[in-house]
Coordinates of C-alpha atoms and ligand atoms in Angstrom, one line a residue:
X685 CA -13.3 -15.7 63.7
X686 CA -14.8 -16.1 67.1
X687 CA -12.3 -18.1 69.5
X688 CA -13.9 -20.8 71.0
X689 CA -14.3 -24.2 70.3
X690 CA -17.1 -26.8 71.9
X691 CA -16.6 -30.3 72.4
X692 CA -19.3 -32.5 73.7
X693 CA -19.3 -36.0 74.8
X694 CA -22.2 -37.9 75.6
X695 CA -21.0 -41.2 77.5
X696 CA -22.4 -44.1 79.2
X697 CA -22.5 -43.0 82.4
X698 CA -22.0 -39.3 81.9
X699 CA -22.1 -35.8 79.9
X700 CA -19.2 -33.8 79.3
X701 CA -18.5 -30.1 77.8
X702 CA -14.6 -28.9 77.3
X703 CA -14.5 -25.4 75.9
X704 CA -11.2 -25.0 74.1
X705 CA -9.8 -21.4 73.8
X706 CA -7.6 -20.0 71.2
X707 CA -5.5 -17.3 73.1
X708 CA -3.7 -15.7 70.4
X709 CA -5.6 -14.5 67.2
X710 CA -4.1 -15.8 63.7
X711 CA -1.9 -19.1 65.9
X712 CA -4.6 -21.7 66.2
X713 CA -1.6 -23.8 68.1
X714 CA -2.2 -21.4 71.1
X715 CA -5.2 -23.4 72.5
X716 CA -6.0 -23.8 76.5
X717 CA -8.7 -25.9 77.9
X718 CA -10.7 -22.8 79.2
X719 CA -13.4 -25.2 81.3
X720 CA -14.7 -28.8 81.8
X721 CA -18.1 -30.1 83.5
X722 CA -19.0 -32.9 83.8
X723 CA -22.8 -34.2 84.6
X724 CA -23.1 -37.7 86.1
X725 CA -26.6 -39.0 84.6
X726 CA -27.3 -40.8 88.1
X727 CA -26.8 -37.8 90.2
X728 CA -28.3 -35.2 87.5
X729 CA -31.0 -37.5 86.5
X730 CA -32.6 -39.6 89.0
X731 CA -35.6 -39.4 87.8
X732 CA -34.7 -41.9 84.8
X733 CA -34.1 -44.3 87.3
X734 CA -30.5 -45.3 85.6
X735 CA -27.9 -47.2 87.3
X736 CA -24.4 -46.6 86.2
X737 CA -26.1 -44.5 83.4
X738 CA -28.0 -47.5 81.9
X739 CA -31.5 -49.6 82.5
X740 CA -30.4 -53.3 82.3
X741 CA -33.5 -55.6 81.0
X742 CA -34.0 -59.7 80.0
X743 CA -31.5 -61.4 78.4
X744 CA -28.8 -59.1 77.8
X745 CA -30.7 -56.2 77.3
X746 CA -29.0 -52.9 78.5
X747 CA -31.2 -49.6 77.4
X748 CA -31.4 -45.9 77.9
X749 CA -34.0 -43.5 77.7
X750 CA -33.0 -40.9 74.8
X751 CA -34.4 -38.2 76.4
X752 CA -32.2 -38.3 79.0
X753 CA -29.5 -37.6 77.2
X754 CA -31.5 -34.3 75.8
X755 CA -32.0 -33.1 79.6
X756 CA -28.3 -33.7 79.9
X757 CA -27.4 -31.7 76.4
X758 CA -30.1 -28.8 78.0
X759 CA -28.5 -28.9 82.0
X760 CA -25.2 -29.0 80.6
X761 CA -25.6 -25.8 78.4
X762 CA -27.3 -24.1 81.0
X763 CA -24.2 -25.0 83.3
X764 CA -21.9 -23.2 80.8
X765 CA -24.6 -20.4 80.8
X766 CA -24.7 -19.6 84.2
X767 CA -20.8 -19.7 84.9
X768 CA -20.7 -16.4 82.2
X769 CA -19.3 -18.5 79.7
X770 CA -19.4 -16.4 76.2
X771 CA -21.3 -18.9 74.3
X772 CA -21.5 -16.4 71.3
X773 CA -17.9 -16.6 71.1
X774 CA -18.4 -20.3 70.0
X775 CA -17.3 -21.1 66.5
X776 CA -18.1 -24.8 66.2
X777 CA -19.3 -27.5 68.7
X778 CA -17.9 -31.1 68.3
X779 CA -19.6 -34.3 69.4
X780 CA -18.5 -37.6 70.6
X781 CA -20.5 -39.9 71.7
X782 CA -20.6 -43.2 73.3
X783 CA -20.4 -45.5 69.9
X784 CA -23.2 -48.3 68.6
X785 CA -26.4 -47.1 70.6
X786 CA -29.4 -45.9 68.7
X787 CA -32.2 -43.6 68.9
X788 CA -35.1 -44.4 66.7
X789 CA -37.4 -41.2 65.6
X790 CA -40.9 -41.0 64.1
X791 CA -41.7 -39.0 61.3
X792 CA -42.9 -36.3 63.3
X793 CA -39.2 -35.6 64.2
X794 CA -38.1 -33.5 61.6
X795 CA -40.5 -31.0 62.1
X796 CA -40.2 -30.5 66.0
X797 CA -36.6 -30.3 65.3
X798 CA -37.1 -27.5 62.8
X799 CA -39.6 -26.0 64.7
X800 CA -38.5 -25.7 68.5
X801 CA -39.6 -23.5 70.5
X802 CA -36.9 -20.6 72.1
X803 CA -38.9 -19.6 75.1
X804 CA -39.3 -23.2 76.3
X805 CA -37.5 -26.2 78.1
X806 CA -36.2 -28.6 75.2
X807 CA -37.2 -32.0 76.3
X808 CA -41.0 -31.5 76.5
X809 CA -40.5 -30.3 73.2
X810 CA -39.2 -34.2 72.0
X811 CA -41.3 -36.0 74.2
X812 CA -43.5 -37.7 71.0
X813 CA -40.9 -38.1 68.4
X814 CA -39.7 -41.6 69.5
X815 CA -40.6 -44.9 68.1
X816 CA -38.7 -46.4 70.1
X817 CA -39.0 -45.5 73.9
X818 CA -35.2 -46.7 75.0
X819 CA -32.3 -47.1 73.3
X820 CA -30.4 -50.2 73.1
X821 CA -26.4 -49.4 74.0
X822 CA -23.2 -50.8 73.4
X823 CA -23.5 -52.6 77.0
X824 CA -26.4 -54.7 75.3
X825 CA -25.7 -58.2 74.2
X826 CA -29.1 -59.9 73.0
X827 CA -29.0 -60.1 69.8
X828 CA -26.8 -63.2 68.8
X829 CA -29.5 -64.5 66.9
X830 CA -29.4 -61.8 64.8
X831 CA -25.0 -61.7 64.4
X832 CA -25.6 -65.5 63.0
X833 CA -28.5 -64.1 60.8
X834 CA -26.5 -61.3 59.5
X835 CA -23.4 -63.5 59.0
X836 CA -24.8 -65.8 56.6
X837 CA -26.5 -63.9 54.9
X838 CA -23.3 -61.8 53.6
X839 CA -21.5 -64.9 53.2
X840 CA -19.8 -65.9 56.2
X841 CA -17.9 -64.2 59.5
X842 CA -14.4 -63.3 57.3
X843 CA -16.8 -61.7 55.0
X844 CA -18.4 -59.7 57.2
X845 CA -15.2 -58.4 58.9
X846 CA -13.8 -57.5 55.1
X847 CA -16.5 -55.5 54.3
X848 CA -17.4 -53.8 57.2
X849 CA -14.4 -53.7 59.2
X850 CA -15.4 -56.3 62.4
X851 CA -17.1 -59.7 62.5
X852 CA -21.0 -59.1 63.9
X853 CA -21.2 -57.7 67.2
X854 CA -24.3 -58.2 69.3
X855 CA -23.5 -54.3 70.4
X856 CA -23.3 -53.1 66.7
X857 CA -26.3 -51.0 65.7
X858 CA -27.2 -53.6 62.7
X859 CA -27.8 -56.3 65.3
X860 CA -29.6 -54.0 67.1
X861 CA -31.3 -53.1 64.3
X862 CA -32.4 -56.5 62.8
X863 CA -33.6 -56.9 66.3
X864 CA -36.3 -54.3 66.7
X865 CA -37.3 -55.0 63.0
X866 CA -38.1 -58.9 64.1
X867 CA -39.6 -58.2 67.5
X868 CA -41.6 -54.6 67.0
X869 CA -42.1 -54.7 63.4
X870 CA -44.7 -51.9 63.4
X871 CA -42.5 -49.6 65.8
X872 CA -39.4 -50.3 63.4
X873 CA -42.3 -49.2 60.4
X874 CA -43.0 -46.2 61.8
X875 CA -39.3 -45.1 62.6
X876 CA -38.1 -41.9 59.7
X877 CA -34.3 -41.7 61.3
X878 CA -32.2 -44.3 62.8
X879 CA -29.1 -42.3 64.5
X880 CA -26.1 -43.0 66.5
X881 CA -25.9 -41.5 70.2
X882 CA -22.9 -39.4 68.1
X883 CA -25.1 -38.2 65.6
X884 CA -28.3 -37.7 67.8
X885 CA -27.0 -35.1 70.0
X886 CA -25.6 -32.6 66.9
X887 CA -29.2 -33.8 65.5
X888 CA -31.0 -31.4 68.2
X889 CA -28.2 -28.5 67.8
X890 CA -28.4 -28.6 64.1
X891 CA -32.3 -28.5 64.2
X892 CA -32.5 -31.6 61.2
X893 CA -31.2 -35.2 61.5
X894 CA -27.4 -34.6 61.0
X895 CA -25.4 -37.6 59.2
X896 CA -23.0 -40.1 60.6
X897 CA -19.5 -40.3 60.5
X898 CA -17.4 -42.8 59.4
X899 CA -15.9 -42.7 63.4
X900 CA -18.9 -44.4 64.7
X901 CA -20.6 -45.5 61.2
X902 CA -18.0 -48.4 61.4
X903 CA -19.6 -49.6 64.8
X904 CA -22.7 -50.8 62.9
X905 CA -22.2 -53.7 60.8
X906 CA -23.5 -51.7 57.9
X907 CA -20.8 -49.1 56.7
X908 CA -18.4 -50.7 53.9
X909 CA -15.2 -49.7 55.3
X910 CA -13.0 -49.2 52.6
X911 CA -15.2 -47.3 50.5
X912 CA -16.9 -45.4 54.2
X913 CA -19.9 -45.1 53.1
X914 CA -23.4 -47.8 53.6
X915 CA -22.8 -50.9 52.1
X916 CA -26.1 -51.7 50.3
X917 CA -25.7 -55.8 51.0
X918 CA -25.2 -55.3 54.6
X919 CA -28.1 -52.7 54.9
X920 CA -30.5 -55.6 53.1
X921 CA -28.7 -58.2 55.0
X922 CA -30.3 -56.4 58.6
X923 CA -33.4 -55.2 57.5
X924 CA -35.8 -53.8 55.0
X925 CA -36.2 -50.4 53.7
X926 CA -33.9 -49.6 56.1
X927 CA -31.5 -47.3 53.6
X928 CA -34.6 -44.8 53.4
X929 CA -33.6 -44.2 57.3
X930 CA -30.4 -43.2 57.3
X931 CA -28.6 -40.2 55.7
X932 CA -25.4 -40.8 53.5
X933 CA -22.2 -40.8 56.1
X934 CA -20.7 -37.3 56.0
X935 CA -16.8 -37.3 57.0
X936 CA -16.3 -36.1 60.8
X937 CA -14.5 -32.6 60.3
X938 CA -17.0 -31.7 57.5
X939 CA -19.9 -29.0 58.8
X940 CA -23.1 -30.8 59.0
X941 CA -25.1 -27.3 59.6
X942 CA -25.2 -24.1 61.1
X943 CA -26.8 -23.8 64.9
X944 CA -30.6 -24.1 65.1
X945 CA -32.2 -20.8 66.1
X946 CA -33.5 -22.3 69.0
X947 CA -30.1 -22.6 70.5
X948 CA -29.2 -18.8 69.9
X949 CA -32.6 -17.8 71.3
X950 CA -32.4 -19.9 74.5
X951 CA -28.3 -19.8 75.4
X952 CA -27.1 -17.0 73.2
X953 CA -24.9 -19.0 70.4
X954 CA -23.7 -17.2 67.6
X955 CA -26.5 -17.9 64.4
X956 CA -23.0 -18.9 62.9
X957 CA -21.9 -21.4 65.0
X958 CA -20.8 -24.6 63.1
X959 CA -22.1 -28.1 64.5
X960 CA -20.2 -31.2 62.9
X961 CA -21.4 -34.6 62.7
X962 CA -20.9 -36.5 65.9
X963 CA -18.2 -39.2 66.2
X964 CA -17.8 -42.0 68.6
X965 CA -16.0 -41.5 71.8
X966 CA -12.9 -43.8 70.8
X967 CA -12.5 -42.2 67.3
X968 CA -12.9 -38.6 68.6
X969 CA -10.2 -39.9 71.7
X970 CA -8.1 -40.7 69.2
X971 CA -8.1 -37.2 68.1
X972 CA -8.0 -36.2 71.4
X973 CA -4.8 -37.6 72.4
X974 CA -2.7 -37.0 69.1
X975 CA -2.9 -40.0 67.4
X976 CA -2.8 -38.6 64.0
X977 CA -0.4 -41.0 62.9
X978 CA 1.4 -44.3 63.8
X979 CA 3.8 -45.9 66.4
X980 CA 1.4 -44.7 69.7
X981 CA -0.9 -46.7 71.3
X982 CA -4.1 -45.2 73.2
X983 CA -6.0 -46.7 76.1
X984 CA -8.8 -45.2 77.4
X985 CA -10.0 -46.4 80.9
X986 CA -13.2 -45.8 81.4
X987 CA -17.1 -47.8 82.0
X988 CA -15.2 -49.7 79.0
X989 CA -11.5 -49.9 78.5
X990 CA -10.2 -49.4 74.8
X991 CA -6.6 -50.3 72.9
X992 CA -6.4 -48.3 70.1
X993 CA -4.0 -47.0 67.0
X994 CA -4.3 -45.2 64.4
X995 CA -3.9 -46.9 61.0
X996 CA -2.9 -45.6 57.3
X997 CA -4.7 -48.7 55.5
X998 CA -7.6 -51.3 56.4
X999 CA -6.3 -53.9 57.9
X1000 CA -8.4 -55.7 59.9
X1001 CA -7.7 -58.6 62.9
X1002 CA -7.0 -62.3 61.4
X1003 CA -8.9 -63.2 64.5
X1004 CA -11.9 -61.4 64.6
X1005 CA -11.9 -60.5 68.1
X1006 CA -11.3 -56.4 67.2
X1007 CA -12.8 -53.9 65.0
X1008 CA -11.4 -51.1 62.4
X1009 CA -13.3 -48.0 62.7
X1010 CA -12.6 -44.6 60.5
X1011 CA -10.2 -42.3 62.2
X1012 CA -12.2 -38.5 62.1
X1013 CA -9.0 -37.4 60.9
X1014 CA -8.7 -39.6 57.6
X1015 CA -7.8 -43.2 57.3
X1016 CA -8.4 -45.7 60.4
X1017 CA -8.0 -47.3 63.8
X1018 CA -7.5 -50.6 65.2
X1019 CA -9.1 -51.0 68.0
X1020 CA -9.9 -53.5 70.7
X1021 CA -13.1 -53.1 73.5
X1022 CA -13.2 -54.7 76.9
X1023 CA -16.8 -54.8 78.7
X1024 CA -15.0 -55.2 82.0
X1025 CA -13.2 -52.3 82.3
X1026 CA -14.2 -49.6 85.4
X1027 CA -17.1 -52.0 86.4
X1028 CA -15.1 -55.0 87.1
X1029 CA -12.4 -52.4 88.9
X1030 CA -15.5 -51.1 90.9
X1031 CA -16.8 -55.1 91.2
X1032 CA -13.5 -56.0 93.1
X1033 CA -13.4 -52.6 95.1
X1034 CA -16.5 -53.4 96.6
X1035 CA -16.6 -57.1 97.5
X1036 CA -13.7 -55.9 99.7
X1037 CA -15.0 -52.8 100.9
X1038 CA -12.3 -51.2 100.2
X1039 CA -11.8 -47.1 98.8
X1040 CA -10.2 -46.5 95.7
X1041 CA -7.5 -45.1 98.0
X1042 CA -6.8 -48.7 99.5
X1043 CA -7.4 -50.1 96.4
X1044 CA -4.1 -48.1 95.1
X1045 CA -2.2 -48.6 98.0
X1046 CA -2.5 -52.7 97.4
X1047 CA -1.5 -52.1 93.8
X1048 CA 1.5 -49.8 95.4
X1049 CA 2.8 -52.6 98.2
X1050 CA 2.0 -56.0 96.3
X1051 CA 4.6 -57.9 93.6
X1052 CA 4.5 -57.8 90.1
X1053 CA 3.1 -61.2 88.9
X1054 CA 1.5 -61.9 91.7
X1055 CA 2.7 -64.7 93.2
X1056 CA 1.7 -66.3 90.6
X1057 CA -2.1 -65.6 91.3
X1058 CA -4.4 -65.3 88.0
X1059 CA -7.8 -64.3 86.9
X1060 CA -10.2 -64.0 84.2
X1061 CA -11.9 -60.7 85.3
X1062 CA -15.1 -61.6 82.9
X1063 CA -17.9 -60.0 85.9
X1064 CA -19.7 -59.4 83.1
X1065 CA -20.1 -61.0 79.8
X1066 CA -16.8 -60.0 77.7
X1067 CA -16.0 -58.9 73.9
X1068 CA -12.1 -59.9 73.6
X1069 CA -12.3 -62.9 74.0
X1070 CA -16.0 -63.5 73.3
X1071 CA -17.2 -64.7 76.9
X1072 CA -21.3 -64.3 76.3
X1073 CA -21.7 -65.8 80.2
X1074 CA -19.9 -63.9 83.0
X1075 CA -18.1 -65.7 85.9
X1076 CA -14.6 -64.2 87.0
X1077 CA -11.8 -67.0 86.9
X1078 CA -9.4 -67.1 90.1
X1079 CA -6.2 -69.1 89.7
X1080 CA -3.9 -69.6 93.1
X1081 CA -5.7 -67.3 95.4
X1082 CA -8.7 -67.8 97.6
X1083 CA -11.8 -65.6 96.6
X1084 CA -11.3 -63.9 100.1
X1085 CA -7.7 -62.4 99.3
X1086 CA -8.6 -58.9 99.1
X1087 CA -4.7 -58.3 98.5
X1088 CA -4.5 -60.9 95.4
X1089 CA -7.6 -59.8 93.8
X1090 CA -7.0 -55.9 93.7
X1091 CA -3.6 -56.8 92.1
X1092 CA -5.1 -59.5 89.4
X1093 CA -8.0 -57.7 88.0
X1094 CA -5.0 -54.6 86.8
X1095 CA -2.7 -57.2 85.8
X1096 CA -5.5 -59.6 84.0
X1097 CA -6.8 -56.0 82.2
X1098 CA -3.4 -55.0 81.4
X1099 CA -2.2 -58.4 79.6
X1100 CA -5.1 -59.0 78.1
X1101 CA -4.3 -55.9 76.1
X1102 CA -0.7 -56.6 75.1
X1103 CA -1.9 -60.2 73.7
X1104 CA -4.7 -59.1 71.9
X1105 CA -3.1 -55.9 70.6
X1106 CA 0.0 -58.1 68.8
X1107 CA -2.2 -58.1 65.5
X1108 CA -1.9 -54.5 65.3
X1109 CA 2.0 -55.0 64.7
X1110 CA 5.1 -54.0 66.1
X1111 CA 5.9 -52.9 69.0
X1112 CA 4.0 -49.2 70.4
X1113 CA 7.1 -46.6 70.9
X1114 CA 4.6 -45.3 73.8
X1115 CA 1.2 -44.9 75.3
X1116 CA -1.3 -42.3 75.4
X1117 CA -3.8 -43.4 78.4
X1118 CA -7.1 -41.7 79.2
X1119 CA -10.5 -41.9 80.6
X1120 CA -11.1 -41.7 84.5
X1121 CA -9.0 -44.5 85.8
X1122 CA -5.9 -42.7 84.0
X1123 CA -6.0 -40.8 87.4
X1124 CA -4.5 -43.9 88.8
X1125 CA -0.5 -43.5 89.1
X1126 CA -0.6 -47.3 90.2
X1127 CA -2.6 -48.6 87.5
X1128 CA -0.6 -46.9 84.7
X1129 CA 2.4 -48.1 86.3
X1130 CA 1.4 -52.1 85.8
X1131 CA 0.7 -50.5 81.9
X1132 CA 4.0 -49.5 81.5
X1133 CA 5.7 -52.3 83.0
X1134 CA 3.1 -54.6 80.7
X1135 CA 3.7 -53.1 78.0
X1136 CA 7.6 -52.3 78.4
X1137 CA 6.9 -48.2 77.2
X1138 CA 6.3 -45.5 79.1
X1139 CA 3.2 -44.1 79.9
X1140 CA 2.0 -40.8 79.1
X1141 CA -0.9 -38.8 80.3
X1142 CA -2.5 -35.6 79.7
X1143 CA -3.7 -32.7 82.0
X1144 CA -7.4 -33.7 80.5
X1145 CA -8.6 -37.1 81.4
X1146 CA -11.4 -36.3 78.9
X1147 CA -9.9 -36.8 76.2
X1148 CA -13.1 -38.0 73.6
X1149 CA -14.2 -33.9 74.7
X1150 CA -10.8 -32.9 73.7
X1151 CA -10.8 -34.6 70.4
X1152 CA -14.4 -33.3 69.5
X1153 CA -13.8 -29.6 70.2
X1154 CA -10.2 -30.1 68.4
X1155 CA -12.4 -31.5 65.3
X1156 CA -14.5 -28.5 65.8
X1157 CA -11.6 -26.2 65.5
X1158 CA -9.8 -28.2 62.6
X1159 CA -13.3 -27.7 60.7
X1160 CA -13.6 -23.8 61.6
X1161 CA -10.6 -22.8 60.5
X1162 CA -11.1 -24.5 57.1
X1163 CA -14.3 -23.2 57.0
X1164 CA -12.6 -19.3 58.1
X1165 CA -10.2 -20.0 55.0
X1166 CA -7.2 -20.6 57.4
X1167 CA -7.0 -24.5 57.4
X1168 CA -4.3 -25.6 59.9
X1169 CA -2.9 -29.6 60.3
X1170 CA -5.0 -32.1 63.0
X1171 CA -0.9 -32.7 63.8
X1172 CA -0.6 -29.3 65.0
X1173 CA -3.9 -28.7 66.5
X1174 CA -3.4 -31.6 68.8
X1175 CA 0.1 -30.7 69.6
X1176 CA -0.3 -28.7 72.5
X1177 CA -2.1 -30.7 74.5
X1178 CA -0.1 -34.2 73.9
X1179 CA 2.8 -31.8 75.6
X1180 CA 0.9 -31.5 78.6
X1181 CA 1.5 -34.5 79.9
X1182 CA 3.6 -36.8 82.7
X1183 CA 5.3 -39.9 81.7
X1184 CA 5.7 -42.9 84.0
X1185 CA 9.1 -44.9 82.7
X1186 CA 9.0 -48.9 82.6
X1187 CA 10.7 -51.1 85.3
X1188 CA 12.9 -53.5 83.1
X1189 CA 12.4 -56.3 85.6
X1190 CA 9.2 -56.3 85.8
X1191 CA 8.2 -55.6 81.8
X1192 CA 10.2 -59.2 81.5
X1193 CA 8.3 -61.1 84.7
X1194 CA 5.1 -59.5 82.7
X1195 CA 6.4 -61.4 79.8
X1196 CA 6.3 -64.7 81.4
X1197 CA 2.7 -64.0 83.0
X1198 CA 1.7 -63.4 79.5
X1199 CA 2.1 -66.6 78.4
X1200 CA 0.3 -68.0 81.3
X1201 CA -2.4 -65.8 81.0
X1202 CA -3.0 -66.8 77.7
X1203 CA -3.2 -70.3 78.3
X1204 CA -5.4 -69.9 80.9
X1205 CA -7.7 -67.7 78.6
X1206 CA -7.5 -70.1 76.0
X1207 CA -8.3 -73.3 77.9
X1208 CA -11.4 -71.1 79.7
X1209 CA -12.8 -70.2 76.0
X1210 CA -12.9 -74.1 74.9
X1211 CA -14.7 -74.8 77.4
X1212 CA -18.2 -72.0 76.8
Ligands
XUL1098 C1 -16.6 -49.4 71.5 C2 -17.5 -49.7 72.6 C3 -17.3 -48.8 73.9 C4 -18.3 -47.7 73.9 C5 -18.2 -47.0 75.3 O1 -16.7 -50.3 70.5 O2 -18.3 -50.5 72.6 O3 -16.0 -48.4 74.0 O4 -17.9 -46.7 72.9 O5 -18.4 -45.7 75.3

């Protein structure tokens, strides 16, 4: 079997590709992270005229051009290309992608799929099978019309989050959906495939429309989560004849298809390769940092920060505010979302003019709990709680208190998390964190203390990449008659880690800002 394993993770503001290595032949536990590039869609891709990877429109809107995720999926290849690496070495690529935005195709799709050209440049090659221009993402929050649609018409919020794992969510794809369908009816008419970002990307590798996975199938309002496959009500619920658009889900470590000639021809892939359905980038982080089972807690900090945990059973949040998704490995995760994660970090950072080095070095010199100084970081609108009109909260420090701020956005991020995770159950024996951020010795510091368990964190901070090309290998060695444990796959690199230790004194001042940080949430909700 050949011995290396792609993961690739489209994301909101960039596109990454980890090549995992096995090292020894016949031990699939002797894995290396043999590369990792990243492509910032700004910098690559000016000429999409994103900001932060996105094009923000009217009410709420947030959109990206699809096709500028295919330049990314081409340049990123060609990046791997030109550094020697072996790509016909590659036994299975693994996607993750970020989770709820769509991409709507015509019916000419299918056939330029099948039919791409070796000798030529891939995105001229898709200009005309949209019918749909942009995408809407998971940064877009226009359609609450549509939620309150939705919810009636499957009986009611707590019905809603019983079959398909989370209340409606103006981000979910259904919304999204229902959206299109009522504003461009004869655009939504002419669409043949709705996919996920996650299922898009493996869409142009596998050269057909590949399925999607119960990972980011769950982010849609549409999936019935206990059975993980489309729930017919909720499908008639969003829009008509919209079943005839989607493929049945397909579990995340199954093969969708073998590589499309196109992509042996052009970069030199094995005709063998494997490409798996895409998953979303929290369900393949999951993977990615060893969560294969209980009593660990992930948080990923990136354009959004994520609480996650893996769980056995459904069991979904009494009060609405988080989802359940399907774990790529089996069973599920609890998870909660926060809009204002790196850009309300980056919002703070830059009203003071300050570098991310001063920002840590504030962190570093100023006291847990702040003096008592508070905030609601909502810069944006926010998920948990539901804030649909932004407007950061200060309590006991002056707007102008560069010191105070720096200090309360980490610590107003940080609790938010431990009070809205308490639904999840008892008490995390540790963390996992990722995503960019996690680079931040200061920040993970306030987790731990938060949080009262240490802090781990891996040599990859890319850890939705990790848990794709992981999936990839879990599925090749099935597929090679050698099936090996996700537990052990994952193993290797949850040991690569440093740990920061809680400070006892400050874990119990945290507890006491807690409970004044959720007062002051809850008194801020009742009044929107
Ligand atoms: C998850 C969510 C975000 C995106 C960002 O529900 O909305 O975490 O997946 O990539």
């Amino acid at each position: 079997m050949a011995n290396l394993f792609l993961g690739l993770d489209c994301s909101t503001q960039s596109f990454t590709a980890l090549l995992l290595e096995q090292t020894i032949p016949g031990d699939p536990t002797s894995t290396r992270i043999l590369l990792e590039r990243s492509l910032n869609f700004d910098e690559h891709f000016p000429e999409f005229g994103t900001r932060n990877g996105v094009i923000p429109g009217k009410n709420g809107e947030v959109h990206t051009p699809p096709q500028l995720w295919v330049r990314a999926l081409e340049e990123a290849l060609t990046v791997l290309q030109k550094q020697g690496v072996p790509l016909d070495q590659v036994a299975a690529i693994g996607f993750s992608g970020q989770q709820h935005g769509s991409v709507y195709l015509n019916a000419a799709a299918d056939k330029a799929l099948a039919a791409l050209d070796g000798s030529k440049a891939l995105a001229p090659q898709l200009d005309f099978v949209y019918s749909r221009k942009t995408s809407p993402i998971w940064m877009d929050s226009s359609t609450s019309a549509e939620c309150a649609e939705i919810t009636a018409a499957l009986g009611g919020s707590d019905a809603v989050c019983a079959l398909t794992g989370s209340k409606a969510f103006e981000r979910f794809t259904g919304p999204q959906i229902r959206k299109f369908y009522k504003t461009e009816p004869e655009h939504y008419q002419a669409t043949a495939h709705i996919c996920l970002v996650s299922s898009f990307i493996p869409s142009l590798l596998a050269g057909k429309i590949v399925p999607i996975d119960p990972g980011d199938g769950a982010g849609m309002n549409l999936m019935d989560i206990a059975r993980r496959q489309w729930s017919h009500a909720a499908l008639e619920a969003t829009a008509p004849g919209l079943s005839s658009k989607l493929l049945p889900v397909l579990e995340s470590d199954q093969v969708a298809a073998t590589i499309s000639p196109y992509f042996v021809k052009r970069f030199g892939f094995s005709p063998a390769c494997k490409i798996l359905p895409g998953t979303g980038d929290n369900p393949a982080s999951l993977v990615g940092l060893g969560l294969v089972s209980g009593g660990a807690l992930g948080i990923s900090l990136g354009t959004s920060d994520t609480l996650f945990a893996y769980m056995n059973a459904v069991c979904t949040d009494p009060t609405g505010a988080s989802h359940v998704f399907g774990s790529p490995t089996g069973g599920y995760m609890a998870i909660s979302v926060y809009k204002n994660g790196s850009l309300a970090r980056e919002a703070v950072r830059q009203r003071h003019a300050l570098t991310w080095e001063q920002f840590s070095d504030i962190l570093g010199r100023t006291p847990p709990g702040n003096n008592g100084a508070a905030m609601l970081p909502y810069f944006g609108t926010e998920i948990v709680p539901h804030v649909q009109k932004p407007g950061a909260q200060r309590y006991g420090f002056a707007e102008g208190d560069a010191d105070a701020e720096v200090r309360a956005v980490v610590e107003a991020q940080m609790t938010s998390m431990l009070v809205h995770a308490e639904w999840m159950g008892e008490k995390p024996r540790r963390i996992q964190a990722t995503g960019g951020a996690s680079n931040n010795r200061e920040i993970l510091q306030i987790m731990a203390d938060v949080f009262g368990v240490p802090v781990m964190r891996q040599e990859t901070s890319n850890s939705a990449a990790l848990g794709a090309a992981v999936c990839a290998q879990h599925a090749a060695l099935r597929e090679a008659g050698t099936p090996a444990s996700f537990e052990s796959l994952t193993l290797p690199h949850v040991k690569a880690t440093f740990t920061l230790q809680p400070n006892p004194k400050n874990t119990a001042a945290y507890a006491k800002f807690a409970k004044l940080y959720r007062e002051k949430e809850t008194a801020y909700v009742a009044t929107l």
